[in-house]
């Protein structure tokens, strides 16, 4: 079972790839406002890539409720536990 | 009752005085009474329509929460949203369908219907609880400073302010007044001065020359911006005098380097609304289609945004153009990011600002024209011919008006440039008293001397 820091590491790779920013470093408190290029247009690309990588599916309500990277890690963790 | 009318000033002053004298509990009733007078003054049926839609939304919000446990929240939500959208479409198209012009389009309906949908959606998503106090909810829907043309407020930002209405503080009153003066400057010195000449070209585009069509096309975004952002400044400033902070609607749109960025700066309360309640659900539902999902969601969203403005294909085309350009920008993002990192960055940025303005100006030809064919004819006849006289280029404006609007525009752009760095209106309080009052007198004199009075209506009132 993965832990939060491992999930964060994987998320970092996905964000770097989708946003084409190799110097990006995510923390649990990072929000869309902190990251160049993370907007409503790229958000769904990120979600799709995360779903593919972790083999899970977010509901729309879960996506709406995400406020920062920490929330994203928590949702992924709880989904992985359920699987 | 336009913001720039004697009747409105009377209503505003009476409401403000009573508001200052009233106790904590009485303030909201005064605002609600003033809002009812404001709406009913246009036409009593506008008030009846607004009240009916508000009551429907209020009870629907309670109902969605009540039936959540029994699993019927989705049905209650869907039925109410369908009723709201259906009602809005009915009013929007009734006049066209009946063909006799007997149907009145209720003022502000597009704005308060969107507020109602946003409120119900937040309850349905369990992001918010339904409002229990009917007076507070009615004020959220009907508050007169934002009723006619927004900003489209979210209940999460507006209702807590209504629940705790305070006696307005002196700094807020002064700040609000300053903002109203900025709005008046935009409206009277720029928009209303340009309006008759641009209208003249658009209304008789078949007889105008190519260069006149081009000039009208290039100037219309300026007129629309001065008119709508002037209205918004007055709305935000007026609300601030009652201690209520409304959402911003504009953030220097003409410095946007892409159409994507432009829509984060232009009519923000509407574009954020369609992003959150239309684009996000659509993009989420179609995300398995990859890039195609995002493309389709964007196109549907912007077509809807265009269609929100009115019945007719012109608005659909206006929205579609925005959608297509944003999709193009998304596809070429890697390339444009590479250029931005190169030594050509500054040149590319300047080019991008101009390109974004031109795309918007061109799309506004559809927004402003009576039909798609008229817009196409307008665009096809625009010309860049040289050897044209200044008399032809200035679309009939006298040199005096060109100088006044040009200087007014330069002042507004300068003001916005500095406002992006520091709050000029707040800093004005720290300016020595004689200088501050000299500035006040100068601005008021400029508005009285160079403003065009007698054209009270705002462009966005028709939506």
Short mmCIF file of C-alpha atoms in Angstrom, two decimals:
data_model
loop_
_atom_site.label_atom_id
_atom_site.label_comp_id
_atom_site.label_asym_id
_atom_site.label_seq_id
_atom_site.Cartn_x
_atom_site.Cartn_y
_atom_site.Cartn_z
CA UNK A 1 0.00 0.00 0.00
CA UNK A 2 1.36 3.45 -0.93
CA UNK A 3 1.73 6.22 1.60
CA UNK A 4 1.16 9.95 1.15
CA UNK A 5 4.74 10.82 0.28
CA UNK A 6 4.87 8.11 -2.40
CA UNK A 7 1.60 9.39 -3.86
CA UNK A 8 2.98 12.93 -3.79
CA UNK A 9 6.08 11.76 -5.67
CA UNK A 10 3.94 10.13 -8.37
CA UNK A 11 1.75 13.23 -8.58
CA UNK A 12 4.84 15.35 -9.01
CA UNK A 13 5.84 13.28 -12.07
CA UNK A 14 2.34 13.57 -13.56
CA UNK A 15 2.15 17.33 -12.99
CA UNK A 16 5.60 17.84 -14.49
CA UNK A 17 4.63 15.85 -17.57
CA UNK A 18 1.21 17.44 -18.16
CA UNK A 19 2.23 21.00 -17.32
CA UNK A 20 5.61 20.57 -19.07
CA UNK A 21 7.46 22.01 -16.11
CA UNK A 22 10.45 19.96 -14.95
CA UNK A 23 11.23 22.17 -11.99
CA UNK A 24 7.79 21.78 -10.39
CA UNK A 25 7.79 20.62 -6.75
CA UNK A 26 4.42 19.84 -5.18
CA UNK A 27 3.65 19.87 -1.47
CA UNK A 28 0.43 18.97 0.30
CA UNK A 29 -0.48 22.64 0.60
CA UNK A 30 0.10 23.47 -3.07
CA UNK A 31 -2.99 24.89 -4.76
CA UNK A 32 -3.77 25.66 -8.40
CA UNK A 33 -2.97 29.32 -7.72
CA UNK A 34 0.62 28.36 -6.82
CA UNK A 35 1.37 26.46 -10.04
CA UNK A 36 1.88 28.14 -13.39
CA UNK A 37 -0.40 26.56 -15.98
CA UNK A 38 -2.61 24.63 -13.56
CA UNK A 39 -5.99 26.04 -14.53
CA UNK A 40 -9.47 24.86 -15.39
CA UNK A 41 -8.25 23.72 -18.83
CA UNK A 42 -5.32 21.60 -17.64
CA UNK A 43 -7.07 20.42 -14.47
CA UNK A 44 -9.08 17.75 -16.27
CA UNK A 45 -5.96 16.56 -18.15
CA UNK A 46 -4.25 16.13 -14.79
CA UNK A 47 -7.24 14.26 -13.35
CA UNK A 48 -7.31 11.91 -16.36
CA UNK A 49 -3.57 11.18 -16.05
CA UNK A 50 -3.89 10.57 -12.29
CA UNK A 51 -6.80 8.18 -12.88
CA UNK A 52 -4.73 6.26 -15.42
CA UNK A 53 -1.62 6.09 -13.21
CA UNK A 54 -3.42 4.96 -10.05
CA UNK A 55 -6.13 2.97 -11.88
CA UNK A 56 -9.04 4.63 -10.15
CA UNK A 57 -11.95 6.88 -10.99
CA UNK A 58 -12.92 10.12 -9.26
CA UNK A 59 -16.52 11.19 -9.03
CA UNK A 60 -17.34 14.74 -10.15
CA UNK A 61 -18.17 15.69 -6.55
CA UNK A 62 -14.71 14.53 -5.44
CA UNK A 63 -13.10 16.66 -8.15
CA UNK A 64 -15.14 19.72 -7.14
CA UNK A 65 -14.17 19.34 -3.49
CA UNK A 66 -10.41 19.20 -4.14
CA UNK A 67 -8.87 22.37 -2.74
CA UNK A 68 -5.15 21.48 -2.76
CA UNK A 69 -2.69 18.68 -3.49
CA UNK A 70 -3.13 17.37 0.07
CA UNK A 71 -6.86 16.78 -0.61
CA UNK A 72 -5.92 15.00 -3.83
CA UNK A 73 -3.51 12.70 -1.93
CA UNK A 74 -6.18 11.92 0.69
CA UNK A 75 -8.80 10.99 -1.94
CA UNK A 76 -6.29 8.78 -3.81
CA UNK A 77 -5.22 7.12 -0.56
CA UNK A 78 -8.78 6.37 0.51
CA UNK A 79 -9.60 4.99 -2.95
CA UNK A 80 -6.51 2.78 -2.95
CA UNK A 81 -7.49 1.45 0.48
CA UNK A 82 -10.97 0.61 -0.77
CA UNK A 83 -9.60 -1.23 -3.83
CA UNK B 1 -34.51 53.72 -13.48
CA UNK B 2 -30.94 53.90 -14.71
CA UNK B 3 -28.04 54.48 -12.32
CA UNK B 4 -27.58 57.83 -14.06
CA UNK B 5 -31.04 59.24 -13.51
CA UNK B 6 -32.63 61.69 -11.12
CA UNK B 7 -35.08 59.04 -9.86
CA UNK B 8 -32.25 56.68 -9.00
CA UNK B 9 -30.31 59.34 -7.12
CA UNK B 10 -33.44 60.10 -5.03
CA UNK B 11 -33.97 56.39 -4.32
CA UNK B 12 -30.31 55.83 -3.49
CA UNK B 13 -30.02 58.83 -1.17
CA UNK B 14 -33.29 58.00 0.68
CA UNK B 15 -32.26 54.36 1.02
CA UNK B 16 -28.78 55.33 2.21
CA UNK B 17 -30.06 57.78 4.83
CA UNK B 18 -32.62 55.31 6.18
CA UNK B 19 -29.98 52.57 6.13
CA UNK B 20 -27.63 54.68 8.26
CA UNK B 21 -30.40 55.51 10.73
CA UNK B 22 -31.80 51.97 10.98
CA UNK B 23 -30.82 49.40 13.55
CA UNK B 24 -29.11 46.12 12.75
CA UNK B 25 -32.34 44.27 11.98
CA UNK B 26 -33.96 47.03 9.94
CA UNK B 27 -31.17 47.43 7.39
CA UNK B 28 -31.99 44.42 5.28
CA UNK B 29 -35.68 45.43 5.09
CA UNK B 30 -34.69 48.87 3.87
CA UNK B 31 -32.47 47.35 1.17
CA UNK B 32 -35.22 44.92 0.18
CA UNK B 33 -37.83 47.69 0.01
CA UNK B 34 -35.49 49.86 -2.09
CA UNK B 35 -34.77 46.89 -4.38
CA UNK B 36 -38.50 46.26 -4.84
CA UNK B 37 -39.14 49.92 -5.71
CA UNK B 38 -36.16 49.88 -8.09
CA UNK B 39 -37.37 46.79 -9.97
CA UNK B 40 -41.08 47.61 -9.83
CA UNK B 41 -40.43 51.12 -11.14
CA UNK B 42 -39.38 49.66 -14.49
CA UNK B 43 -42.50 47.49 -14.68
CA UNK B 44 -44.51 45.85 -11.89
CA UNK B 45 -44.38 42.55 -13.80
CA UNK B 46 -40.57 42.56 -13.60
CA UNK B 47 -40.88 42.57 -9.82
CA UNK B 48 -43.51 39.83 -9.86
CA UNK B 49 -41.32 37.66 -12.15
CA UNK B 50 -38.23 38.22 -9.99
CA UNK B 51 -40.17 37.42 -6.81
CA UNK B 52 -41.67 34.24 -8.28
CA UNK B 53 -38.26 32.98 -9.45
CA UNK B 54 -36.72 33.88 -6.08
CA UNK B 55 -39.45 32.06 -4.15
CA UNK B 56 -39.17 29.02 -6.42
CA UNK B 57 -35.40 28.91 -5.83
CA UNK B 58 -35.75 29.45 -2.08
CA UNK B 59 -38.23 26.59 -1.57
CA UNK B 60 -36.42 24.36 -4.09
CA UNK B 61 -33.21 24.78 -2.06
CA UNK B 62 -35.01 23.62 1.08
CA UNK B 63 -36.63 20.77 -0.84
CA UNK B 64 -33.31 19.49 -2.27
CA UNK B 65 -31.89 19.30 1.25
CA UNK B 66 -35.04 17.68 2.65
CA UNK B 67 -35.31 14.90 0.07
CA UNK B 68 -31.56 14.15 0.02
CA UNK B 69 -31.87 11.20 2.40
CA UNK B 70 -34.68 9.65 0.38
CA UNK B 71 -32.47 9.84 -2.73
CA UNK B 72 -34.61 12.33 -4.65
CA UNK B 73 -32.28 15.31 -4.45
CA UNK B 74 -31.15 14.86 -8.06
CA UNK B 75 -34.76 14.88 -9.32
CA UNK B 76 -35.66 17.97 -7.26
CA UNK B 77 -32.53 19.76 -8.47
CA UNK B 78 -32.99 18.78 -12.12
CA UNK B 79 -36.67 19.77 -12.19
CA UNK B 80 -35.97 23.18 -10.64
CA UNK B 81 -33.04 23.93 -12.94
CA UNK B 82 -35.14 22.88 -15.94
CA UNK B 83 -37.94 25.19 -14.79
CA UNK B 84 -35.50 28.08 -14.34
CA UNK B 85 -33.77 27.54 -17.68
CA UNK B 86 -37.12 26.88 -19.39
CA UNK B 87 -38.58 30.09 -17.98
CA UNK B 88 -35.54 32.05 -19.07
CA UNK B 89 -35.66 30.58 -22.62
CA UNK B 90 -39.41 31.27 -22.78
CA UNK B 91 -38.94 34.95 -21.94
CA UNK B 92 -35.90 35.20 -24.21
CA UNK B 93 -37.58 33.72 -27.29
CA UNK B 94 -41.26 34.53 -26.63
CA UNK B 95 -41.02 37.89 -28.30
CA UNK B 96 -39.35 36.40 -31.38
CA UNK B 97 -41.76 33.47 -31.58
CA UNK B 98 -44.93 35.50 -31.04
CA UNK B 99 -43.70 38.05 -33.55
CA UNK B 100 -45.97 40.81 -32.23
CA UNK B 101 -43.53 42.39 -29.77
CA UNK B 102 -46.03 42.15 -26.93
CA UNK B 103 -43.74 40.13 -24.65
CA UNK B 104 -41.51 42.03 -22.29
CA UNK B 105 -38.14 40.55 -21.45
CA UNK B 106 -37.85 40.98 -17.66
CA UNK B 107 -34.83 43.09 -16.81
CA UNK B 108 -32.05 41.28 -15.01
CA UNK B 109 -33.60 37.82 -15.50
CA UNK B 110 -30.44 36.39 -17.08
CA UNK B 111 -28.43 37.52 -14.08
CA UNK B 112 -30.70 36.42 -11.24
CA UNK B 113 -31.59 33.13 -12.95
CA UNK B 114 -27.87 32.31 -13.05
CA UNK B 115 -27.58 33.25 -9.38
CA UNK B 116 -30.47 30.92 -8.57
CA UNK B 117 -28.90 28.04 -10.53
CA UNK B 118 -25.56 28.59 -8.81
CA UNK B 119 -27.25 28.60 -5.37
CA UNK B 120 -29.17 25.38 -6.07
CA UNK B 121 -26.12 23.66 -7.57
CA UNK B 122 -24.01 24.42 -4.49
CA UNK B 123 -26.75 22.93 -2.30
CA UNK B 124 -27.04 19.89 -4.55
CA UNK B 125 -23.26 19.40 -4.44
CA UNK B 126 -23.45 19.70 -0.63
CA UNK B 127 -21.06 22.62 -0.71
CA UNK B 128 -23.64 24.83 1.01
CA UNK B 129 -26.70 24.62 3.20
CA UNK B 130 -29.98 26.17 2.02
CA UNK B 131 -30.67 29.66 3.33
CA UNK B 132 -33.30 29.62 6.06
CA UNK B 133 -34.07 33.32 6.15
CA UNK B 134 -36.35 34.32 3.25
CA UNK B 135 -35.49 38.04 3.54
CA UNK B 136 -31.77 37.30 3.24
CA UNK B 137 -32.37 35.09 0.23
CA UNK B 138 -34.60 37.65 -1.48
CA UNK B 139 -31.91 40.25 -0.98
CA UNK B 140 -29.35 37.87 -2.50
CA UNK B 141 -31.55 37.62 -5.58
CA UNK B 142 -32.92 41.16 -5.82
CA UNK B 143 -30.35 43.57 -4.32
CA UNK B 144 -30.78 46.64 -6.51
CA UNK B 145 -27.11 47.55 -7.00
CA UNK B 146 -26.46 44.31 -8.90
CA UNK B 147 -29.93 43.47 -10.16
CA UNK B 148 -29.79 44.84 -13.70
CA UNK B 149 -26.49 43.54 -15.00
CA UNK B 150 -24.62 41.79 -12.22
CA UNK B 151 -22.00 41.02 -11.07
CA UNK B 152 -23.47 37.50 -10.82
CA UNK B 153 -22.91 36.82 -7.15
CA UNK B 154 -22.33 33.48 -5.43
CA UNK B 155 -24.42 32.81 -2.34
CA UNK B 156 -21.31 31.76 -0.37
CA UNK B 157 -19.84 35.24 -0.77
CA UNK B 158 -23.01 37.32 -0.60
CA UNK B 159 -25.29 35.77 2.02
CA UNK B 160 -22.85 36.00 4.98
CA UNK B 161 -22.60 39.75 4.31
CA UNK B 162 -26.40 40.11 4.32
CA UNK B 163 -26.69 38.18 7.58
CA UNK B 164 -24.41 40.66 9.26
CA UNK B 165 -25.17 44.05 7.73
CA UNK B 166 -23.22 46.74 9.54
CA UNK B 167 -23.56 50.48 9.63
CA UNK B 168 -21.32 51.59 6.74
CA UNK B 169 -17.93 52.85 7.84
CA UNK B 170 -16.70 56.24 6.65
CA UNK B 171 -13.70 54.80 4.70
CA UNK B 172 -16.01 52.35 2.88
CA UNK B 173 -18.47 55.10 1.99
CA UNK B 174 -15.70 57.30 0.62
CA UNK B 175 -14.13 54.41 -1.28
CA UNK B 176 -17.53 53.54 -2.75
CA UNK B 177 -18.10 57.12 -3.86
CA UNK B 178 -14.69 57.26 -5.52
CA UNK B 179 -15.46 54.05 -7.41
CA UNK B 180 -18.79 55.50 -8.56
CA UNK B 181 -16.96 58.54 -9.92
CA UNK B 182 -14.55 56.27 -11.84
CA UNK B 183 -17.57 54.45 -13.26
CA UNK B 184 -19.21 57.73 -14.27
CA UNK B 185 -16.01 58.80 -15.99
CA UNK B 186 -15.90 55.57 -18.02
CA UNK B 187 -19.58 55.74 -18.90
CA UNK B 188 -20.09 59.44 -19.60
CA UNK B 189 -16.72 60.56 -20.94
CA UNK B 190 -15.81 57.48 -22.99
CA UNK B 191 -18.73 55.12 -23.70
CA UNK B 192 -21.49 57.65 -24.25
CA UNK B 193 -19.27 59.94 -26.31
CA UNK B 194 -18.30 57.09 -28.66
CA UNK B 195 -21.69 55.41 -28.73
CA UNK B 196 -23.64 57.56 -31.26
CA UNK B 197 -20.86 57.37 -33.86
CA UNK B 198 -20.24 53.64 -33.52
CA UNK B 199 -24.00 52.98 -33.50
CA UNK B 200 -24.29 55.13 -36.61
CA UNK B 201 -21.81 52.93 -38.48
CA UNK B 202 -23.29 49.65 -37.27
CA UNK B 203 -26.85 50.78 -38.00
CA UNK B 204 -26.04 51.87 -41.55
CA UNK B 205 -23.14 49.57 -42.32
CA UNK B 206 -24.22 49.23 -45.98
CA UNK B 207 -23.53 52.89 -46.67
CA UNK B 208 -20.33 53.20 -44.57
CA UNK B 209 -16.92 53.05 -46.22
CA UNK B 210 -14.43 50.23 -45.59
CA UNK B 211 -12.23 52.29 -43.31
CA UNK B 212 -15.24 53.48 -41.29
CA UNK B 213 -16.33 49.87 -40.77
CA UNK B 214 -12.80 49.03 -39.65
CA UNK B 215 -12.71 51.94 -37.19
CA UNK B 216 -16.13 51.04 -35.76
CA UNK B 217 -14.97 47.44 -35.36
CA UNK B 218 -11.80 48.54 -33.56
CA UNK B 219 -13.55 51.05 -31.31
CA UNK B 220 -16.57 48.97 -30.28
CA UNK B 221 -14.64 46.88 -27.67
CA UNK B 222 -13.55 50.15 -26.04
CA UNK B 223 -17.13 51.42 -25.93
CA UNK B 224 -18.46 48.13 -24.58
CA UNK B 225 -15.74 47.96 -21.95
CA UNK B 226 -16.22 51.57 -20.82
CA UNK B 227 -19.98 51.07 -20.68
CA UNK B 228 -20.05 47.73 -18.87
CA UNK B 229 -17.08 48.23 -16.56
CA UNK B 230 -18.42 51.74 -15.83
CA UNK B 231 -21.72 50.19 -14.81
CA UNK B 232 -19.87 47.58 -12.72
CA UNK B 233 -17.77 50.21 -10.93
CA UNK B 234 -20.96 52.11 -10.04
CA UNK B 235 -22.63 48.88 -8.86
CA UNK B 236 -19.64 47.84 -6.74
CA UNK B 237 -19.15 51.39 -5.41
CA UNK B 238 -22.85 51.81 -4.58
CA UNK B 239 -22.98 48.43 -2.81
CA UNK B 240 -19.83 49.33 -0.89
CA UNK B 241 -21.62 52.36 0.53
CA UNK B 242 -23.97 49.88 2.21
CA UNK B 243 -20.99 47.86 3.42
CA UNK B 244 -21.52 45.09 0.84
CA UNK B 245 -18.58 43.87 -1.26
CA UNK B 246 -19.64 42.67 -4.73
CA UNK B 247 -17.45 40.46 -6.91
CA UNK B 248 -15.10 42.08 -9.42
CA UNK B 249 -16.15 41.78 -13.05
CA UNK B 250 -13.14 43.15 -14.93
CA UNK B 251 -9.41 42.96 -14.50
CA UNK B 252 -7.70 44.95 -17.26
CA UNK B 253 -8.97 42.70 -20.08
CA UNK B 254 -7.09 44.49 -22.84
CA UNK B 255 -3.68 43.45 -21.48
CA UNK B 256 -4.62 39.77 -21.92
CA UNK B 257 -2.11 37.91 -24.08
CA UNK B 258 -4.55 35.21 -25.11
CA UNK B 259 -8.29 34.78 -25.47
CA UNK B 260 -8.08 32.22 -22.65
CA UNK B 261 -6.58 34.87 -20.39
CA UNK B 262 -9.02 37.47 -21.72
CA UNK B 263 -11.98 35.48 -20.42
CA UNK B 264 -10.42 35.40 -16.97
CA UNK B 265 -10.45 39.19 -17.08
CA UNK B 266 -13.65 40.10 -18.96
CA UNK B 267 -17.10 39.73 -17.38
CA UNK B 268 -15.45 37.52 -14.79
CA UNK B 269 -18.58 36.72 -12.81
CA UNK B 270 -20.18 35.22 -15.95
CA UNK B 271 -17.10 33.43 -17.25
CA UNK B 272 -16.37 31.90 -13.82
CA UNK B 273 -20.02 30.87 -13.61
CA UNK B 274 -19.90 28.98 -16.91
CA UNK B 275 -16.52 27.50 -15.95
CA UNK B 276 -17.79 26.10 -12.64
CA UNK B 277 -21.34 25.06 -13.54
CA UNK B 278 -21.06 24.13 -17.20
CA UNK B 279 -17.50 23.54 -18.35
CA UNK B 280 -16.32 21.56 -15.30
CA UNK B 281 -19.24 19.08 -15.29
CA UNK B 282 -18.98 18.69 -19.08
CA UNK B 283 -15.20 18.25 -19.05
CA UNK B 284 -15.49 15.79 -16.19
CA UNK B 285 -18.13 13.73 -17.98
CA UNK B 286 -16.14 13.65 -21.24
CA UNK B 287 -12.64 13.25 -19.79
CA UNK B 288 -12.30 9.72 -21.13
CA UNK B 289 -12.35 11.18 -24.63
CA UNK B 290 -9.02 12.86 -23.85
CA UNK B 291 -8.35 16.07 -25.79
CA UNK B 292 -11.62 15.70 -27.69
CA UNK B 293 -13.53 15.85 -24.41
CA UNK B 294 -11.92 19.13 -23.47
CA UNK B 295 -12.43 20.52 -26.99
CA UNK B 296 -16.13 19.62 -27.07
CA UNK B 297 -16.69 20.93 -23.53
CA UNK B 298 -15.01 24.22 -24.38
CA UNK B 299 -17.02 24.69 -27.56
CA UNK B 300 -20.34 23.87 -25.87
CA UNK B 301 -19.47 26.18 -22.96
CA UNK B 302 -18.61 29.17 -25.11
CA UNK B 303 -21.57 28.68 -27.43
CA UNK B 304 -23.77 28.69 -24.30
CA UNK B 305 -21.96 31.77 -23.01
CA UNK B 306 -22.67 33.50 -26.33
CA UNK B 307 -26.29 32.36 -26.41
CA UNK B 308 -26.80 33.70 -22.87
CA UNK B 309 -26.54 37.19 -24.35
CA UNK B 310 -29.62 36.90 -26.47
CA UNK B 311 -31.83 35.08 -28.93
CA UNK B 312 -30.20 34.82 -32.32
CA UNK B 313 -27.40 33.13 -34.21
CA UNK B 314 -25.16 36.20 -33.94
CA UNK B 315 -24.56 35.52 -30.25
CA UNK B 316 -23.96 31.82 -30.93
CA UNK B 317 -21.32 32.72 -33.54
CA UNK B 318 -19.79 35.23 -31.10
CA UNK B 319 -19.44 32.48 -28.48
CA UNK B 320 -18.27 29.91 -31.03
CA UNK B 321 -15.43 32.20 -32.17
CA UNK B 322 -14.21 32.51 -28.56
CA UNK B 323 -14.39 28.71 -28.13
CA UNK B 324 -12.51 27.96 -31.37
CA UNK B 325 -9.74 30.45 -30.53
CA UNK B 326 -9.35 29.02 -27.01
CA UNK B 327 -9.16 25.47 -28.40
CA UNK B 328 -6.51 26.69 -30.89
CA UNK B 329 -4.56 28.31 -28.05
CA UNK B 330 -4.73 25.10 -26.04
CA UNK B 331 -3.39 23.07 -28.97
CA UNK B 332 -0.54 25.50 -29.64
CA UNK B 333 0.36 26.06 -25.98
CA UNK B 334 3.66 24.18 -26.18
CA UNK B 335 4.78 26.28 -29.12
CA UNK B 336 3.74 29.60 -27.57
CA UNK B 337 5.39 28.68 -24.24
CA UNK B 338 8.62 27.97 -26.12
CA UNK B 339 8.48 31.39 -27.81
CA UNK B 340 7.80 33.03 -24.45
CA UNK B 341 10.96 31.49 -23.06
CA UNK B 342 13.01 32.69 -26.04
CA UNK B 343 14.53 36.12 -26.64
CA UNK B 344 11.46 37.04 -28.69
CA UNK B 345 9.32 37.08 -25.55
CA UNK B 346 8.66 40.84 -25.45
CA UNK B 347 7.83 41.10 -29.12
CA UNK B 348 5.61 38.02 -28.91
CA UNK B 349 3.83 39.42 -25.84
CA UNK B 350 3.04 42.67 -27.66
CA UNK B 351 1.88 40.73 -30.71
CA UNK B 352 -0.29 38.49 -28.49
CA UNK B 353 -1.99 41.46 -26.80
CA UNK B 354 -2.84 42.98 -30.19
CA UNK B 355 -3.97 39.66 -31.64
CA UNK B 356 -6.24 39.01 -28.63
CA UNK B 357 -7.82 42.46 -28.99
CA UNK B 358 -8.37 42.02 -32.72
CA UNK B 359 -9.97 38.59 -32.31
CA UNK B 360 -12.33 40.01 -29.69
CA UNK B 361 -13.11 43.08 -31.82
CA UNK B 362 -13.89 40.89 -34.82
CA UNK B 363 -16.12 38.57 -32.79
CA UNK B 364 -17.99 41.60 -31.42
CA UNK B 365 -19.12 42.45 -34.96
CA UNK B 366 -21.39 39.40 -34.65
CA UNK B 367 -22.35 40.41 -31.10
CA UNK B 368 -23.40 43.88 -32.30
CA UNK B 369 -24.95 43.07 -35.69
CA UNK B 370 -28.61 42.26 -36.24
CA UNK B 371 -27.90 39.10 -38.24
CA UNK B 372 -25.04 36.79 -39.20
CA UNK B 373 -25.28 37.83 -42.85
CA UNK B 374 -25.07 41.49 -41.85
CA UNK B 375 -21.99 40.74 -39.71
CA UNK B 376 -20.35 38.80 -42.56
CA UNK B 377 -21.06 41.65 -44.97
CA UNK B 378 -19.64 44.12 -42.40
CA UNK B 379 -16.41 42.14 -42.06
CA UNK B 380 -16.00 41.48 -45.78
CA UNK B 381 -16.36 45.19 -46.55
CA UNK B 382 -13.83 46.36 -43.96
CA UNK B 383 -10.77 47.70 -45.69
CA UNK B 384 -7.29 48.88 -44.86
CA UNK B 385 -7.13 51.33 -47.74
CA UNK B 386 -4.60 54.10 -47.40
CA UNK B 387 -4.95 57.66 -48.61
CA UNK B 388 -8.08 58.09 -46.54
CA UNK B 389 -8.92 61.41 -45.00
CA UNK B 390 -9.01 61.95 -41.25
CA UNK B 391 -12.62 63.04 -41.67
CA UNK B 392 -13.50 59.56 -42.92
CA UNK B 393 -11.38 57.78 -40.37
CA UNK B 394 -12.91 59.51 -37.35
CA UNK B 395 -16.38 58.10 -38.22
CA UNK B 396 -17.93 61.53 -37.86
CA UNK B 397 -16.50 62.39 -34.46
CA UNK B 398 -15.32 65.95 -34.08
CA UNK B 399 -11.70 66.58 -33.13
CA UNK B 400 -12.96 67.70 -29.72
CA UNK B 401 -14.63 64.32 -29.08
CA UNK B 402 -11.59 62.41 -30.36
CA UNK B 403 -9.35 64.30 -27.91
CA UNK B 404 -11.81 63.96 -25.00
CA UNK B 405 -12.38 60.22 -25.42
CA UNK B 406 -8.71 59.60 -26.22
CA UNK B 407 -7.58 61.47 -23.10
CA UNK B 408 -10.31 59.81 -20.99
CA UNK B 409 -9.25 56.39 -22.22
CA UNK B 410 -5.57 57.10 -21.57
CA UNK B 411 -6.45 58.24 -18.04
CA UNK B 412 -8.53 55.14 -17.36
CA UNK B 413 -5.79 52.82 -18.67
CA UNK B 414 -3.22 54.66 -16.54
CA UNK B 415 -5.52 54.40 -13.51
CA UNK B 416 -5.98 50.67 -14.09
CA UNK B 417 -2.26 50.16 -14.64
CA UNK B 418 -1.47 51.69 -11.25
CA UNK B 419 -4.49 50.05 -9.59
CA UNK B 420 -2.98 46.67 -10.53
CA UNK B 421 0.07 47.61 -8.44
CA UNK B 422 -1.44 49.54 -5.56
CA UNK B 423 -4.93 50.57 -4.49
CA UNK B 424 -4.98 54.14 -5.79
CA UNK B 425 -8.45 54.87 -4.39
CA UNK B 426 -7.31 53.88 -0.92
CA UNK B 427 -4.04 55.80 -1.23
CA UNK B 428 -5.99 58.89 -2.16
CA UNK B 429 -7.07 59.07 1.49
CA UNK B 430 -3.44 59.63 2.46
CA UNK B 431 -2.98 62.52 0.03
CA UNK B 432 -2.94 65.96 1.76
CA UNK B 433 -6.44 67.41 2.04
CA UNK B 434 -6.05 70.37 -0.38
CA UNK B 435 -4.54 68.18 -3.09
CA UNK B 436 -7.19 65.49 -2.57
CA UNK B 437 -10.03 67.98 -2.95
CA UNK B 438 -8.29 69.51 -5.97
CA UNK B 439 -8.33 66.05 -7.56
CA UNK B 440 -12.02 65.59 -6.67
CA UNK B 441 -12.97 68.94 -8.21
CA UNK B 442 -10.86 68.27 -11.28
CA UNK B 443 -12.46 64.89 -11.95
CA UNK B 444 -15.99 66.15 -11.29
CA UNK B 445 -15.37 69.16 -13.51
CA UNK B 446 -14.01 66.88 -16.25
CA UNK B 447 -17.12 64.67 -16.05
CA UNK B 448 -19.51 67.65 -16.10
CA UNK B 449 -17.63 69.43 -18.88
CA UNK B 450 -16.74 66.50 -21.11
CA UNK B 451 -19.32 63.85 -20.23
CA UNK B 452 -22.28 63.20 -22.50
CA UNK B 453 -25.54 63.30 -20.57
CA UNK B 454 -28.95 62.15 -21.64
CA UNK B 455 -28.02 58.60 -22.70
CA UNK B 456 -28.94 56.74 -19.57
CA UNK B 457 -29.08 53.15 -20.71
CA UNK B 458 -26.27 50.65 -20.39
CA UNK B 459 -25.53 48.13 -23.16
CA UNK B 460 -25.72 45.10 -20.87
CA UNK B 461 -29.20 46.01 -19.60
CA UNK B 462 -30.68 44.28 -22.64
CA UNK B 463 -29.23 40.94 -21.51
#
